[in-house]
Short mmCIF file of C-alpha atoms in Angstrom, two decimals:
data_model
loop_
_atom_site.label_atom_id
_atom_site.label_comp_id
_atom_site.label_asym_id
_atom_site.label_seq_id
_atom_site.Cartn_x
_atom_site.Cartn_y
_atom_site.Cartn_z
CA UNK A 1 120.31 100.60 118.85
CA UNK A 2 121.49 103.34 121.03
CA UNK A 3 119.47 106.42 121.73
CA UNK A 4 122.74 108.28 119.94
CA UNK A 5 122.28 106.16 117.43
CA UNK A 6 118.30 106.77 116.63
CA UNK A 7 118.75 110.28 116.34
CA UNK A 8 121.72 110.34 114.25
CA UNK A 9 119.60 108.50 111.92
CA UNK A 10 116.33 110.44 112.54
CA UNK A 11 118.62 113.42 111.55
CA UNK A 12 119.85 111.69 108.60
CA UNK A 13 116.60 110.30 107.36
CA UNK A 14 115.25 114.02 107.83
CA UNK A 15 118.35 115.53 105.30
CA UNK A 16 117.39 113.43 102.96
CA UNK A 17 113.93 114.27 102.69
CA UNK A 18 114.41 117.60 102.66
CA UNK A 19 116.35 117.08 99.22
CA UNK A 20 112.81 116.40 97.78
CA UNK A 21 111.42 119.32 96.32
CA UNK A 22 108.58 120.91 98.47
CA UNK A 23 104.54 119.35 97.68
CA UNK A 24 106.48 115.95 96.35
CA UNK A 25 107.84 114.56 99.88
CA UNK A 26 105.14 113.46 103.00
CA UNK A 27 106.16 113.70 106.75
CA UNK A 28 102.87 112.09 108.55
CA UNK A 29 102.79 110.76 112.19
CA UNK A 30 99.80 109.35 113.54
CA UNK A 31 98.84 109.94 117.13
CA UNK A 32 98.64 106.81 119.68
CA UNK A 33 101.64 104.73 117.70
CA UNK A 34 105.01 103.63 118.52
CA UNK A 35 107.64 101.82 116.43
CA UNK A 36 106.16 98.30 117.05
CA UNK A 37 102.33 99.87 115.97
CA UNK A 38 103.75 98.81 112.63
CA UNK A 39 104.22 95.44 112.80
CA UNK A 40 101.57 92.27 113.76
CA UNK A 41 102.03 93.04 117.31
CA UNK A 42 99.57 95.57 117.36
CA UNK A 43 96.95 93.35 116.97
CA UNK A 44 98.11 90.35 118.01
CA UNK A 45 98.62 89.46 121.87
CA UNK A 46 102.17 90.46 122.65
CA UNK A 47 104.37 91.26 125.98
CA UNK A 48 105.13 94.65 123.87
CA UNK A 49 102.15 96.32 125.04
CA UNK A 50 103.09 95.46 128.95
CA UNK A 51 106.44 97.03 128.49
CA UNK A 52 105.25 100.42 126.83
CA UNK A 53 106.64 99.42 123.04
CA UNK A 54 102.95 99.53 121.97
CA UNK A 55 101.34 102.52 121.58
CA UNK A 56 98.09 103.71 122.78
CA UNK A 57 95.86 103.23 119.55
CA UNK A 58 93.56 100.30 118.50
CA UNK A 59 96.31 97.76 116.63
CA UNK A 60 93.55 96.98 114.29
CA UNK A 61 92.90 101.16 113.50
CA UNK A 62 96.56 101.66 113.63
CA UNK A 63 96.74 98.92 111.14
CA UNK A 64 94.04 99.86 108.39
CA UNK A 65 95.39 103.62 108.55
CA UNK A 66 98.85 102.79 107.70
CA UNK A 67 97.28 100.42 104.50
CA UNK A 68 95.24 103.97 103.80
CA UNK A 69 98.57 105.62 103.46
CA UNK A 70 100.90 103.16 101.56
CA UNK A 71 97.97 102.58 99.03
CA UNK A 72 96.84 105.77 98.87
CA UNK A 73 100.91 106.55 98.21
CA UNK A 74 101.28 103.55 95.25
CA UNK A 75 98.11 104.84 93.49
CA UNK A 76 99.72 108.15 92.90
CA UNK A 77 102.94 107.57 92.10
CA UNK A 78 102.34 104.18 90.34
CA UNK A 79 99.09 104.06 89.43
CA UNK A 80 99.37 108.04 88.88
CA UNK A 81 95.84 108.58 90.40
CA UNK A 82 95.96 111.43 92.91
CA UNK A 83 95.09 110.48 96.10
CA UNK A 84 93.13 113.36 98.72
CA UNK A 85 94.47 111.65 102.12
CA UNK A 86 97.67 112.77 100.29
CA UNK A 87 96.81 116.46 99.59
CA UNK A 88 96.67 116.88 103.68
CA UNK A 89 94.83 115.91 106.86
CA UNK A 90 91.78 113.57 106.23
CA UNK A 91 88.58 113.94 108.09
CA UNK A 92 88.55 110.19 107.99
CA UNK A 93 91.92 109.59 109.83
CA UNK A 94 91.84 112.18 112.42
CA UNK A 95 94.86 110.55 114.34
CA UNK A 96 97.26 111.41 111.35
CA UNK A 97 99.08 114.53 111.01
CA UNK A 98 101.09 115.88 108.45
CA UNK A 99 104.45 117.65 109.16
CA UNK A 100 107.49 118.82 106.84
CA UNK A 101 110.46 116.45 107.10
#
């Protein structure tokens, strides 16, 4: 995809959360990852780290922080039990950081 392209839909995905009223929508980043962190090459031996598509953080750490988040995020809205690493930065996950979208 085109760099054009990436920010177009940045942009996009950005207007769209900002159509969710304020203390209901999450923006988080966490420090150390790039687009690929998310998948199984982080932790498994890959050519993507060689050509800078891998970010710096541990794959596994990258890994059990992003389960933190999407369980932490199904509990409250499915499971409706409030999560804390949703009410802001944790003290456990010092890599993440929460922005507005």
């Amino acid at each position: 995809m085109p760099l054009a392209a990436c920010r177009l839909f940045q942009h996009e995905i950005g207007a769209i959360l900002r159509t969710v009223p304020q203390g209901e929508r999450y923006s988080i980043s966490i420090t150390g990852t790039k687009h690929f962190n998310f998948t199984d090459y982080a932790v498994t031996f890959s050519p993507l780290r060689a050509f800078g598509l891998l970010g710096s953080i541990e794959g596994a750490r990258g890994l059990e922080i992003t389960r933190a988040y999407v369980a932490a995020f199904f509990d409250t809205y499915l499971n409706k039990i409030p999560s804390p690493l949703l009410a802001g930065e944790a003290h456990t996950y010092p890599e993440v950081h929460s922005s507005p979208p």
